[in-house]
PDB file of C-alpha atoms and ligand atoms in Angstrom:
ATOM      1  CA  MET A1008     -48.717 -49.697 -52.365  1.00  0.00           C
ATOM      2  CA  SER A1009     -47.366 -53.201 -52.873  1.00  0.00           C
ATOM      3  CA  ILE A1010     -46.999 -55.018 -49.560  1.00  0.00           C
ATOM      4  CA  GLU A1011     -44.104 -57.128 -50.969  1.00  0.00           C
ATOM      5  CA  LYS A1012     -41.889 -54.062 -50.712  1.00  0.00           C
ATOM      6  CA  PHE A1013     -42.114 -54.260 -46.913  1.00  0.00           C
ATOM      7  CA  THR A1014     -41.055 -56.504 -44.047  1.00  0.00           C
ATOM      8  CA  LEU A1015     -42.952 -56.686 -40.767  1.00  0.00           C
ATOM      9  CA  GLU A1016     -40.842 -55.567 -37.802  1.00  0.00           C
ATOM     10  CA  LYS A1017     -41.496 -55.732 -34.076  1.00  0.00           C
ATOM     11  CA  VAL A1018     -41.488 -52.710 -31.740  1.00  0.00           C
ATOM     12  CA  LEU A1019     -38.952 -53.296 -28.956  1.00  0.00           C
ATOM     13  CA  SER A1020     -39.348 -50.094 -26.933  1.00  0.00           C
ATOM     14  CA  VAL A1021     -41.192 -46.784 -26.852  1.00  0.00           C
ATOM     15  CA  HIS A1022     -40.055 -43.643 -25.044  1.00  0.00           C
ATOM     16  CA  ARG A1023     -42.383 -40.666 -24.649  1.00  0.00           C
ATOM     17  CA  TRP A1024     -40.651 -37.283 -24.312  1.00  0.00           C
ATOM     18  CA  THR A1025     -43.785 -35.082 -24.255  1.00  0.00           C
ATOM     19  CA  ASN A1026     -47.427 -35.473 -25.329  1.00  0.00           C
ATOM     20  CA  THR A1027     -46.383 -34.778 -28.911  1.00  0.00           C
ATOM     21  CA  LEU A1028     -42.908 -36.302 -29.143  1.00  0.00           C
ATOM     22  CA  PHE A1029     -41.835 -39.903 -28.766  1.00  0.00           C
ATOM     23  CA  SER A1030     -39.149 -42.327 -29.912  1.00  0.00           C
ATOM     24  CA  PHE A1031     -39.369 -46.012 -30.695  1.00  0.00           C
ATOM     25  CA  ILE A1032     -36.970 -48.839 -31.424  1.00  0.00           C
ATOM     26  CA  MET A1033     -37.801 -51.773 -33.663  1.00  0.00           C
ATOM     27  CA  THR A1034     -36.129 -54.839 -35.049  1.00  0.00           C
ATOM     28  CA  ARG A1035     -33.783 -54.349 -38.007  1.00  0.00           C
ATOM     29  CA  PRO A1036     -33.781 -56.946 -40.760  1.00  0.00           C
ATOM     30  CA  ALA A1037     -30.289 -58.035 -41.873  1.00  0.00           C
ATOM     31  CA  HIS A1038     -30.874 -56.774 -45.426  1.00  0.00           C
ATOM     32  CA  PHE A1039     -31.705 -53.220 -44.310  1.00  0.00           C
ATOM     33  CA  LYS A1040     -28.405 -51.390 -44.856  1.00  0.00           C
ATOM     34  CA  PHE A1041     -28.348 -47.606 -44.738  1.00  0.00           C
ATOM     35  CA  THR A1042     -25.955 -44.676 -44.601  1.00  0.00           C
ATOM     36  CA  ALA A1043     -26.161 -42.259 -41.660  1.00  0.00           C
ATOM     37  CA  GLY A1044     -28.601 -39.482 -42.611  1.00  0.00           C
ATOM     38  CA  GLN A1045     -30.915 -41.638 -44.726  1.00  0.00           C
ATOM     39  CA  PHE A1046     -34.597 -42.287 -44.064  1.00  0.00           C
ATOM     40  CA  ALA A1047     -36.814 -45.340 -43.948  1.00  0.00           C
ATOM     41  CA  ARG A1048     -40.410 -45.649 -45.093  1.00  0.00           C
ATOM     42  CA  ILE A1049     -42.555 -47.008 -42.291  1.00  0.00           C
ATOM     43  CA  GLY A1050     -46.056 -48.369 -42.744  1.00  0.00           C
ATOM     44  CA  LEU A1051     -48.982 -48.837 -40.405  1.00  0.00           C
ATOM     45  CA  LYS A1052     -52.270 -50.571 -41.142  1.00  0.00           C
ATOM     46  CA  VAL A1053     -55.203 -48.196 -40.580  1.00  0.00           C
ATOM     47  CA  GLY A1054     -58.259 -50.352 -41.215  1.00  0.00           C
ATOM     48  CA  ASP A1055     -57.454 -52.079 -44.508  1.00  0.00           C
ATOM     49  CA  GLU A1056     -55.188 -49.335 -45.724  1.00  0.00           C
ATOM     50  CA  LEU A1057     -51.404 -49.255 -45.385  1.00  0.00           C
ATOM     51  CA  VAL A1058     -50.403 -45.686 -44.480  1.00  0.00           C
ATOM     52  CA  VAL A1059     -46.707 -45.022 -45.103  1.00  0.00           C
ATOM     53  CA  ARG A1060     -44.479 -42.125 -44.031  1.00  0.00           C
ATOM     54  CA  ALA A1061     -40.802 -41.196 -44.288  1.00  0.00           C
ATOM     55  CA  TYR A1062     -38.760 -41.411 -41.088  1.00  0.00           C
ATOM     56  CA  SER A1063     -35.093 -40.502 -40.691  1.00  0.00           C
ATOM     57  CA  VAL A1064     -33.144 -43.197 -38.881  1.00  0.00           C
ATOM     58  CA  VAL A1065     -31.761 -42.106 -35.507  1.00  0.00           C
ATOM     59  CA  SER A1066     -29.622 -45.226 -35.011  1.00  0.00           C
ATOM     60  CA  SER A1067     -26.058 -45.720 -36.085  1.00  0.00           C
ATOM     61  CA  PRO A1068     -25.677 -47.718 -39.315  1.00  0.00           C
ATOM     62  CA  PHE A1069     -23.855 -50.274 -37.108  1.00  0.00           C
ATOM     63  CA  ASP A1070     -26.684 -50.804 -34.586  1.00  0.00           C
ATOM     64  CA  GLU A1071     -28.617 -54.057 -34.502  1.00  0.00           C
ATOM     65  CA  THR A1072     -31.966 -52.264 -34.116  1.00  0.00           C
ATOM     66  CA  LEU A1073     -33.626 -49.221 -35.724  1.00  0.00           C
ATOM     67  CA  GLU A1074     -34.594 -46.158 -33.697  1.00  0.00           C
ATOM     68  CA  PHE A1075     -36.906 -43.346 -34.837  1.00  0.00           C
ATOM     69  CA  PHE A1076     -37.993 -40.002 -33.328  1.00  0.00           C
ATOM     70  CA  SER A1077     -41.583 -38.928 -34.033  1.00  0.00           C
ATOM     71  CA  ILE A1078     -43.903 -35.985 -33.778  1.00  0.00           C
ATOM     72  CA  VAL A1079     -47.617 -36.493 -33.055  1.00  0.00           C
ATOM     73  CA  VAL A1080     -49.775 -34.499 -35.467  1.00  0.00           C
ATOM     74  CA  PRO A1081     -53.235 -34.592 -33.807  1.00  0.00           C
ATOM     75  CA  ASP A1082     -55.163 -35.153 -37.051  1.00  0.00           C
ATOM     76  CA  GLY A1083     -52.303 -36.727 -38.968  1.00  0.00           C
ATOM     77  CA  ALA A1084     -53.266 -39.872 -40.858  1.00  0.00           C
ATOM     78  CA  PHE A1085     -50.115 -41.635 -39.651  1.00  0.00           C
ATOM     79  CA  THR A1086     -49.094 -40.223 -36.292  1.00  0.00           C
ATOM     80  CA  SER A1087     -52.560 -39.960 -34.748  1.00  0.00           C
ATOM     81  CA  ASN A1088     -52.399 -43.779 -34.917  1.00  0.00           C
ATOM     82  CA  LEU A1089     -48.669 -44.251 -34.366  1.00  0.00           C
ATOM     83  CA  GLN A1090     -48.822 -42.326 -31.076  1.00  0.00           C
ATOM     84  CA  HIS A1091     -50.521 -45.348 -29.439  1.00  0.00           C
ATOM     85  CA  LEU A1092     -47.613 -47.636 -30.313  1.00  0.00           C
ATOM     86  CA  GLN A1093     -46.801 -50.299 -27.708  1.00  0.00           C
ATOM     87  CA  VAL A1094     -43.941 -52.736 -27.225  1.00  0.00           C
ATOM     88  CA  GLY A1095     -44.707 -55.903 -29.207  1.00  0.00           C
ATOM     89  CA  ASP A1096     -46.692 -54.088 -31.930  1.00  0.00           C
ATOM     90  CA  GLU A1097     -45.685 -54.631 -35.539  1.00  0.00           C
ATOM     91  CA  LEU A1098     -44.807 -52.004 -38.146  1.00  0.00           C
ATOM     92  CA  TYR A1099     -44.097 -52.320 -41.847  1.00  0.00           C
ATOM     93  CA  LEU A1100     -40.633 -51.289 -43.012  1.00  0.00           C
ATOM     94  CA  GLU A1101     -39.864 -50.741 -46.677  1.00  0.00           C
ATOM     95  CA  LYS A1102     -36.924 -52.960 -47.604  1.00  0.00           C
ATOM     96  CA  ILE A1103     -34.690 -50.179 -48.966  1.00  0.00           C
ATOM     97  CA  PRO A1104     -33.598 -46.874 -47.377  1.00  0.00           C
ATOM     98  CA  TYR A1105     -33.761 -43.521 -49.185  1.00  0.00           C
ATOM     99  CA  GLY A1106     -32.221 -40.082 -49.139  1.00  0.00           C
ATOM    100  CA  PHE A1107     -29.205 -37.942 -49.940  1.00  0.00           C
ATOM    101  CA  LEU A1108     -28.714 -36.051 -46.686  1.00  0.00           C
ATOM    102  CA  THR A1109     -25.467 -37.910 -46.143  1.00  0.00           C
ATOM    103  CA  LEU A1110     -21.913 -36.690 -45.616  1.00  0.00           C
ATOM    104  CA  ALA A1111     -20.717 -38.642 -48.659  1.00  0.00           C
ATOM    105  CA  ARG A1112     -22.372 -36.029 -50.883  1.00  0.00           C
ATOM    106  CA  TYR A1113     -19.654 -33.469 -50.022  1.00  0.00           C
ATOM    107  CA  GLN A1114     -16.515 -33.336 -52.135  1.00  0.00           C
ATOM    108  CA  LEU A1115     -15.688 -29.638 -52.324  1.00  0.00           C
ATOM    109  CA  PRO A1116     -14.874 -27.925 -50.031  1.00  0.00           C
ATOM    110  CA  ALA A1117     -13.038 -30.799 -48.311  1.00  0.00           C
ATOM    111  CA  PRO A1118     -14.401 -31.699 -44.849  1.00  0.00           C
ATOM    112  CA  HIS A1119     -13.292 -29.292 -42.142  1.00  0.00           C
ATOM    113  CA  ASP A1120     -16.189 -27.793 -40.134  1.00  0.00           C
ATOM    114  CA  LEU A1121     -19.649 -29.366 -40.057  1.00  0.00           C
ATOM    115  CA  TRP A1122     -22.795 -27.476 -39.011  1.00  0.00           C
ATOM    116  CA  LEU A1123     -25.845 -29.664 -38.346  1.00  0.00           C
ATOM    117  CA  LEU A1124     -28.918 -27.441 -38.000  1.00  0.00           C
ATOM    118  CA  ALA A1125     -32.179 -29.089 -36.909  1.00  0.00           C
ATOM    119  CA  THR A1126     -35.659 -28.084 -35.883  1.00  0.00           C
ATOM    120  CA  GLY A1127     -37.653 -30.565 -33.769  1.00  0.00           C
ATOM    121  CA  THR A1128     -37.566 -34.140 -35.051  1.00  0.00           C
ATOM    122  CA  GLY A1129     -35.158 -32.941 -37.772  1.00  0.00           C
ATOM    123  CA  LEU A1130     -32.518 -33.874 -35.191  1.00  0.00           C
ATOM    124  CA  ALA A1131     -32.888 -37.553 -36.135  1.00  0.00           C
ATOM    125  CA  PRO A1132     -30.477 -37.878 -39.104  1.00  0.00           C
ATOM    126  CA  PHE A1133     -27.797 -35.933 -37.248  1.00  0.00           C
ATOM    127  CA  LEU A1134     -27.925 -38.350 -34.302  1.00  0.00           C
ATOM    128  CA  SER A1135     -27.221 -41.135 -36.760  1.00  0.00           C
ATOM    129  CA  MET A1136     -24.279 -39.250 -38.306  1.00  0.00           C
ATOM    130  CA  LEU A1137     -22.820 -38.541 -34.862  1.00  0.00           C
ATOM    131  CA  GLN A1138     -22.969 -42.272 -34.073  1.00  0.00           C
ATOM    132  CA  ASP A1139     -20.651 -42.999 -36.971  1.00  0.00           C
ATOM    133  CA  PHE A1140     -16.945 -42.752 -36.066  1.00  0.00           C
ATOM    134  CA  GLU A1141     -16.137 -41.603 -39.603  1.00  0.00           C
ATOM    135  CA  THR A1142     -17.916 -38.285 -38.964  1.00  0.00           C
ATOM    136  CA  TRP A1143     -15.619 -37.570 -36.050  1.00  0.00           C
ATOM    137  CA  THR A1144     -12.443 -38.457 -37.946  1.00  0.00           C
ATOM    138  CA  LYS A1145     -13.440 -36.419 -41.024  1.00  0.00           C
ATOM    139  CA  TYR A1146     -14.247 -33.107 -39.332  1.00  0.00           C
ATOM    140  CA  GLN A1147     -12.136 -30.912 -37.062  1.00  0.00           C
ATOM    141  CA  HIS A1148     -15.191 -29.011 -35.808  1.00  0.00           C
ATOM    142  CA  ILE A1149     -18.789 -30.189 -35.462  1.00  0.00           C
ATOM    143  CA  TYR A1150     -21.607 -27.874 -34.346  1.00  0.00           C
ATOM    144  CA  LEU A1151     -24.939 -29.511 -33.536  1.00  0.00           C
ATOM    145  CA  VAL A1152     -27.628 -26.811 -33.460  1.00  0.00           C
ATOM    146  CA  TYR A1153     -31.052 -27.938 -32.236  1.00  0.00           C
ATOM    147  CA  SER A1154     -33.986 -25.549 -32.297  1.00  0.00           C
ATOM    148  CA  VAL A1155     -37.202 -26.271 -30.371  1.00  0.00           C
ATOM    149  CA  ARG A1156     -40.058 -24.182 -29.005  1.00  0.00           C
ATOM    150  CA  THR A1157     -39.867 -25.118 -25.321  1.00  0.00           C
ATOM    151  CA  GLU A1158     -37.250 -26.695 -23.067  1.00  0.00           C
ATOM    152  CA  ALA A1159     -39.454 -29.806 -22.639  1.00  0.00           C
ATOM    153  CA  GLU A1160     -39.085 -30.441 -26.380  1.00  0.00           C
ATOM    154  CA  LEU A1161     -35.290 -30.688 -26.114  1.00  0.00           C
ATOM    155  CA  ALA A1162     -35.273 -34.462 -26.470  1.00  0.00           C
ATOM    156  CA  TYR A1163     -32.078 -36.533 -26.549  1.00  0.00           C
ATOM    157  CA  VAL A1164     -29.892 -34.007 -24.706  1.00  0.00           C
ATOM    158  CA  ASP A1165     -28.347 -36.644 -22.395  1.00  0.00           C
ATOM    159  CA  LYS A1166     -27.877 -38.944 -25.364  1.00  0.00           C
ATOM    160  CA  ILE A1167     -26.123 -36.157 -27.317  1.00  0.00           C
ATOM    161  CA  HIS A1168     -23.577 -35.730 -24.519  1.00  0.00           C
ATOM    162  CA  GLU A1169     -23.174 -39.499 -24.275  1.00  0.00           C
ATOM    163  CA  ILE A1170     -22.602 -39.781 -28.031  1.00  0.00           C
ATOM    164  CA  ALA A1171     -20.015 -36.996 -27.942  1.00  0.00           C
ATOM    165  CA  GLU A1172     -18.135 -38.843 -25.199  1.00  0.00           C
ATOM    166  CA  THR A1173     -18.355 -42.266 -26.803  1.00  0.00           C
ATOM    167  CA  PHE A1174     -17.896 -41.472 -30.469  1.00  0.00           C
ATOM    168  CA  GLY A1175     -16.015 -38.208 -30.188  1.00  0.00           C
ATOM    169  CA  GLU A1176     -13.640 -39.426 -27.494  1.00  0.00           C
ATOM    170  CA  GLY A1177     -10.713 -37.004 -27.450  1.00  0.00           C
ATOM    171  CA  HIS A1178     -12.344 -34.780 -30.107  1.00  0.00           C
ATOM    172  CA  THR A1179     -12.193 -31.200 -28.858  1.00  0.00           C
ATOM    173  CA  GLY A1180     -14.081 -29.559 -31.701  1.00  0.00           C
ATOM    174  CA  PHE A1181     -17.665 -30.564 -30.835  1.00  0.00           C
ATOM    175  CA  LYS A1182     -20.227 -28.054 -29.617  1.00  0.00           C
ATOM    176  CA  PHE A1183     -23.920 -28.609 -28.863  1.00  0.00           C
ATOM    177  CA  ILE A1184     -25.960 -25.417 -29.323  1.00  0.00           C
ATOM    178  CA  PRO A1185     -29.626 -25.553 -28.243  1.00  0.00           C
ATOM    179  CA  ILE A1186     -32.109 -22.846 -29.262  1.00  0.00           C
ATOM    180  CA  ILE A1187     -35.439 -22.446 -27.402  1.00  0.00           C
ATOM    181  CA  THR A1188     -37.612 -20.088 -29.406  1.00  0.00           C
ATOM    182  CA  ARG A1189     -40.361 -19.517 -26.836  1.00  0.00           C
ATOM    183  CA  ASP A1190     -38.049 -18.898 -23.905  1.00  0.00           C
ATOM    184  CA  PRO A1191     -36.716 -15.344 -23.842  1.00  0.00           C
ATOM    185  CA  GLN A1192     -34.391 -16.409 -20.981  1.00  0.00           C
ATOM    186  CA  ALA A1193     -32.645 -19.011 -23.122  1.00  0.00           C
ATOM    187  CA  ASP A1194     -29.127 -18.089 -24.303  1.00  0.00           C
ATOM    188  CA  LEU A1195     -30.362 -18.419 -27.900  1.00  0.00           C
ATOM    189  CA  HIS A1196     -34.076 -17.952 -28.577  1.00  0.00           C
ATOM    190  CA  ASP A1197     -34.466 -16.421 -32.027  1.00  0.00           C
ATOM    191  CA  ARG A1198     -35.158 -18.346 -35.223  1.00  0.00           C
ATOM    192  CA  LEU A1199     -32.110 -19.727 -36.973  1.00  0.00           C
ATOM    193  CA  PRO A1200     -32.104 -17.284 -39.931  1.00  0.00           C
ATOM    194  CA  ILE A1201     -32.024 -14.369 -37.498  1.00  0.00           C
ATOM    195  CA  LEU A1202     -29.242 -15.930 -35.426  1.00  0.00           C
ATOM    196  CA  ILE A1203     -27.197 -16.357 -38.602  1.00  0.00           C
ATOM    197  CA  ALA A1204     -27.856 -12.840 -39.871  1.00  0.00           C
ATOM    198  CA  ASN A1205     -27.041 -11.159 -36.548  1.00  0.00           C
ATOM    199  CA  GLY A1206     -23.943 -13.286 -35.858  1.00  0.00           C
ATOM    200  CA  GLU A1207     -25.258 -14.836 -32.606  1.00  0.00           C
ATOM    201  CA  LEU A1208     -24.986 -18.402 -33.867  1.00  0.00           C
ATOM    202  CA  GLU A1209     -21.342 -17.970 -34.838  1.00  0.00           C
ATOM    203  CA  GLN A1210     -20.662 -16.275 -31.520  1.00  0.00           C
ATOM    204  CA  ALA A1211     -22.169 -19.258 -29.673  1.00  0.00           C
ATOM    205  CA  ALA A1212     -20.112 -21.647 -31.799  1.00  0.00           C
ATOM    206  CA  GLY A1213     -16.941 -19.574 -31.451  1.00  0.00           C
ATOM    207  CA  SER A1214     -16.428 -20.006 -35.178  1.00  0.00           C
ATOM    208  CA  VAL A1215     -17.505 -18.550 -38.520  1.00  0.00           C
ATOM    209  CA  LEU A1216     -19.581 -19.914 -41.372  1.00  0.00           C
ATOM    210  CA  ASN A1217     -17.019 -19.977 -44.149  1.00  0.00           C
ATOM    211  CA  PRO A1218     -17.748 -20.687 -47.850  1.00  0.00           C
ATOM    212  CA  GLU A1219     -14.188 -22.099 -48.150  1.00  0.00           C
ATOM    213  CA  THR A1220     -14.523 -24.693 -45.373  1.00  0.00           C
ATOM    214  CA  SER A1221     -18.081 -25.164 -44.023  1.00  0.00           C
ATOM    215  CA  HIS A1222     -20.499 -28.004 -44.677  1.00  0.00           C
ATOM    216  CA  VAL A1223     -23.982 -27.012 -43.452  1.00  0.00           C
ATOM    217  CA  MET A1224     -26.899 -29.423 -43.226  1.00  0.00           C
ATOM    218  CA  LEU A1225     -30.484 -28.299 -42.532  1.00  0.00           C
ATOM    219  CA  CYS A1226     -33.297 -30.616 -41.544  1.00  0.00           C
ATOM    220  CA  GLY A1227     -36.887 -30.249 -40.374  1.00  0.00           C
ATOM    221  CA  ASN A1228     -39.467 -27.501 -40.806  1.00  0.00           C
ATOM    222  CA  PRO A1229     -39.527 -26.300 -44.455  1.00  0.00           C
ATOM    223  CA  ALA A1230     -39.975 -22.637 -43.470  1.00  0.00           C
ATOM    224  CA  MET A1231     -36.835 -22.864 -41.317  1.00  0.00           C
ATOM    225  CA  VAL A1232     -34.992 -24.683 -44.093  1.00  0.00           C
ATOM    226  CA  ASP A1233     -35.902 -22.077 -46.738  1.00  0.00           C
ATOM    227  CA  ASP A1234     -35.226 -19.012 -44.636  1.00  0.00           C
ATOM    228  CA  THR A1235     -31.979 -20.426 -43.241  1.00  0.00           C
ATOM    229  CA  LYS A1236     -30.817 -21.335 -46.739  1.00  0.00           C
ATOM    230  CA  GLU A1237     -31.333 -17.709 -47.777  1.00  0.00           C
ATOM    231  CA  ALA A1238     -29.499 -16.405 -44.699  1.00  0.00           C
ATOM    232  CA  LEU A1239     -26.567 -18.691 -45.514  1.00  0.00           C
ATOM    233  CA  LYS A1240     -26.525 -17.679 -49.174  1.00  0.00           C
ATOM    234  CA  ALA A1241     -26.418 -14.039 -48.085  1.00  0.00           C
ATOM    235  CA  ARG A1242     -23.191 -14.991 -46.288  1.00  0.00           C
ATOM    236  CA  GLY A1243     -21.685 -16.367 -49.497  1.00  0.00           C
ATOM    237  CA  LEU A1244     -22.407 -20.064 -48.914  1.00  0.00           C
ATOM    238  CA  SER A1245     -23.821 -22.097 -51.814  1.00  0.00           C
ATOM    239  CA  MET A1246     -26.124 -25.071 -52.280  1.00  0.00           C
ATOM    240  CA  ASN A1247     -24.318 -28.402 -52.604  1.00  0.00           C
ATOM    241  CA  ARG A1248     -24.823 -29.771 -56.127  1.00  0.00           C
ATOM    242  CA  ARG A1249     -22.979 -32.722 -57.666  1.00  0.00           C
ATOM    243  CA  GLY A1250     -20.598 -32.767 -54.703  1.00  0.00           C
ATOM    244  CA  GLU A1251     -19.713 -29.066 -54.714  1.00  0.00           C
ATOM    245  CA  GLY A1252     -21.002 -26.418 -52.330  1.00  0.00           C
ATOM    246  CA  ASN A1253     -21.789 -25.922 -48.674  1.00  0.00           C
ATOM    247  CA  ILE A1254     -25.509 -26.430 -48.016  1.00  0.00           C
ATOM    248  CA  ALA A1255     -27.552 -29.663 -48.035  1.00  0.00           C
ATOM    249  CA  VAL A1256     -31.194 -29.779 -46.927  1.00  0.00           C
ATOM    250  CA  GLU A1257     -34.069 -32.102 -46.065  1.00  0.00           C
ATOM    251  CA  ASN A1258     -37.658 -30.857 -45.681  1.00  0.00           C
ATOM    252  CA  TYR A1259     -40.001 -32.940 -43.512  1.00  0.00           C
ATOM    253  CA  TRP A1260     -43.204 -31.685 -45.141  1.00  0.00           C
TER     254      TRP A1260
HETATM  255  C1  LIG I1814     -37.442 -37.332 -45.821  1.00  0.00           C
HETATM  256  C2  LIG I1814     -38.380 -37.206 -44.645  1.00  0.00           C
HETATM  257  C3  LIG I1814     -37.993 -37.654 -43.391  1.00  0.00           C
HETATM  258  C4  LIG I1814     -38.853 -37.528 -42.298  1.00  0.00           C
HETATM  259  N1  LIG I1814     -38.447 -37.938 -41.063  1.00  0.00           N
HETATM  260  C5  LIG I1814     -39.259 -37.753 -39.988  1.00  0.00           C
HETATM  261  C6  LIG I1814     -38.809 -38.110 -38.676  1.00  0.00           C
HETATM  262  O1  LIG I1814     -37.711 -38.621 -38.480  1.00  0.00           O
HETATM  263  N2  LIG I1814     -39.671 -37.894 -37.646  1.00  0.00           N
HETATM  264  C7  LIG I1814     -40.921 -37.330 -37.839  1.00  0.00           C
HETATM  265  O2  LIG I1814     -41.658 -37.143 -36.865  1.00  0.00           O
HETATM  266  N3  LIG I1814     -41.340 -36.986 -39.061  1.00  0.00           N
HETATM  267  C8  LIG I1814     -40.549 -37.198 -40.129  1.00  0.00           C
HETATM  268  N4  LIG I1814     -40.997 -36.860 -41.372  1.00  0.00           N
HETATM  269  C9  LIG I1814     -42.409 -36.425 -41.511  1.00  0.00           C
HETATM  270  C10 LIG I1814     -43.272 -37.697 -41.582  1.00  0.00           C
HETATM  271  O3  LIG I1814     -43.041 -38.355 -42.809  1.00  0.00           O
HETATM  272  C11 LIG I1814     -44.778 -37.400 -41.435  1.00  0.00           C
HETATM  273  O4  LIG I1814     -45.127 -36.232 -42.110  1.00  0.00           O
HETATM  274  C12 LIG I1814     -45.163 -37.267 -39.982  1.00  0.00           C
HETATM  275  O5  LIG I1814     -44.979 -38.502 -39.366  1.00  0.00           O
HETATM  276  C13 LIG I1814     -46.616 -36.869 -39.809  1.00  0.00           C
HETATM  277  O6  LIG I1814     -47.443 -37.800 -40.489  1.00  0.00           O
HETATM  278  P1  LIG I1814     -49.032 -37.646 -40.410  1.00  0.00           P
HETATM  279  O7  LIG I1814     -49.659 -38.517 -41.431  1.00  0.00           O
HETATM  280  O8  LIG I1814     -49.461 -37.809 -39.006  1.00  0.00           O
HETATM  281  O9  LIG I1814     -49.243 -36.139 -40.840  1.00  0.00           O
HETATM  282  P2  LIG I1814     -48.998 -35.540 -42.302  1.00  0.00           P
HETATM  283  O10 LIG I1814     -50.305 -35.504 -43.016  1.00  0.00           O
HETATM  284  O11 LIG I1814     -47.864 -36.258 -42.975  1.00  0.00           O
HETATM  285  O12 LIG I1814     -48.524 -34.074 -41.923  1.00  0.00           O
HETATM  286  C14 LIG I1814     -49.482 -33.099 -41.516  1.00  0.00           C
HETATM  287  C15 LIG I1814     -48.778 -31.836 -41.078  1.00  0.00           C
HETATM  288  O13 LIG I1814     -48.102 -32.091 -39.850  1.00  0.00           O
HETATM  289  C16 LIG I1814     -46.938 -31.275 -39.773  1.00  0.00           C
HETATM  290  N5  LIG I1814     -45.763 -32.179 -39.602  1.00  0.00           N
HETATM  291  C17 LIG I1814     -45.467 -33.314 -40.313  1.00  0.00           C
HETATM  292  N6  LIG I1814     -44.310 -33.872 -39.870  1.00  0.00           N
HETATM  293  C18 LIG I1814     -43.880 -33.093 -38.858  1.00  0.00           C
HETATM  294  C19 LIG I1814     -42.743 -33.144 -37.993  1.00  0.00           C
HETATM  295  N7  LIG I1814     -41.832 -34.135 -38.094  1.00  0.00           N
HETATM  296  N8  LIG I1814     -42.603 -32.185 -37.055  1.00  0.00           N
HETATM  297  C20 LIG I1814     -43.525 -31.175 -36.942  1.00  0.00           C
HETATM  298  N9  LIG I1814     -44.619 -31.059 -37.723  1.00  0.00           N
HETATM  299  C21 LIG I1814     -44.797 -32.006 -38.671  1.00  0.00           C
HETATM  300  C22 LIG I1814     -46.896 -30.454 -41.054  1.00  0.00           C
HETATM  301  O14 LIG I1814     -47.525 -29.214 -40.834  1.00  0.00           O
HETATM  302  C23 LIG I1814     -47.708 -31.286 -42.007  1.00  0.00           C
HETATM  303  O15 LIG I1814     -48.261 -30.530 -43.048  1.00  0.00           O
HETATM  304  C24 LIG I1814     -40.149 -36.964 -42.478  1.00  0.00           C
HETATM  305  C25 LIG I1814     -40.544 -36.541 -43.753  1.00  0.00           C
HETATM  306  C26 LIG I1814     -39.675 -36.633 -44.820  1.00  0.00           C
HETATM  307  C27 LIG I1814     -40.134 -36.169 -46.171  1.00  0.00           C
END
């Protein structure tokens, strides 16, 4: 991996949500322009080796800094080291952003209702999209669906409400729908594909998944992404290709 592809950026803050989830903010170089939903490639020196991983940007494209939301994989080459991150540390940032999980990919159907379905850290790109005013002007209805195992893993909930107030000011079509899969007392606690098949997700949203109007984005755990994709296809929705179709996905591993 050629080191010239990277700039060195400084960590400005670290927030730990649980033992296995944390967020960090780092400096953003002026040349690093991205579209909401894209990911950065972040590098960390482990001994002499530069270990690099993809990270969706949480921040708005208009922010002066870059925020990321990370899992800790106990034996993971990257995150077993990244978990010890401290303010003032330096990280490598590849100079260009990547990725096609952006709203610009949708041409047909025209924007009307947007369903953002995340598991765990797959929430990150959707936080960026929701911090872009254009998202709120384009869509009449926005459903943010966030599936985690336990309530403690529901990171960013206050921020989500804050974003909806700030960016969606006066927008009445936003709904935040949490799912807690290991809490049978939670309003929604089944896996997403089940909640789609049995109609509970639509009931919670107060709306229907409609092949004529819905844009549906899936991000996170590949098993969730695959099974949810199938559940949506069974409802007549199609994969978005060359601008046309309802479903766009990003797998994290
Ligand atoms: C396009 C893209 C965007 C990504 N954005 C993010 C992000 O914003 N935040 C983030 O934490 N990760 C993100 N990832 C995953 C990230 O690149 C690394 O896989 C993760 O940081 C773990 O690295 P590792 O070397 O410690 O473990 P790896 O060797 O990379 O992964 C080991 C195993 O850990 C599990 N795992 C990996 N990532 C996650 C995760 N995010 N949540 C739960 N389990 C996981 C999987 O079982 C995987 O096989 C993204 C991946 C892709 C492809």
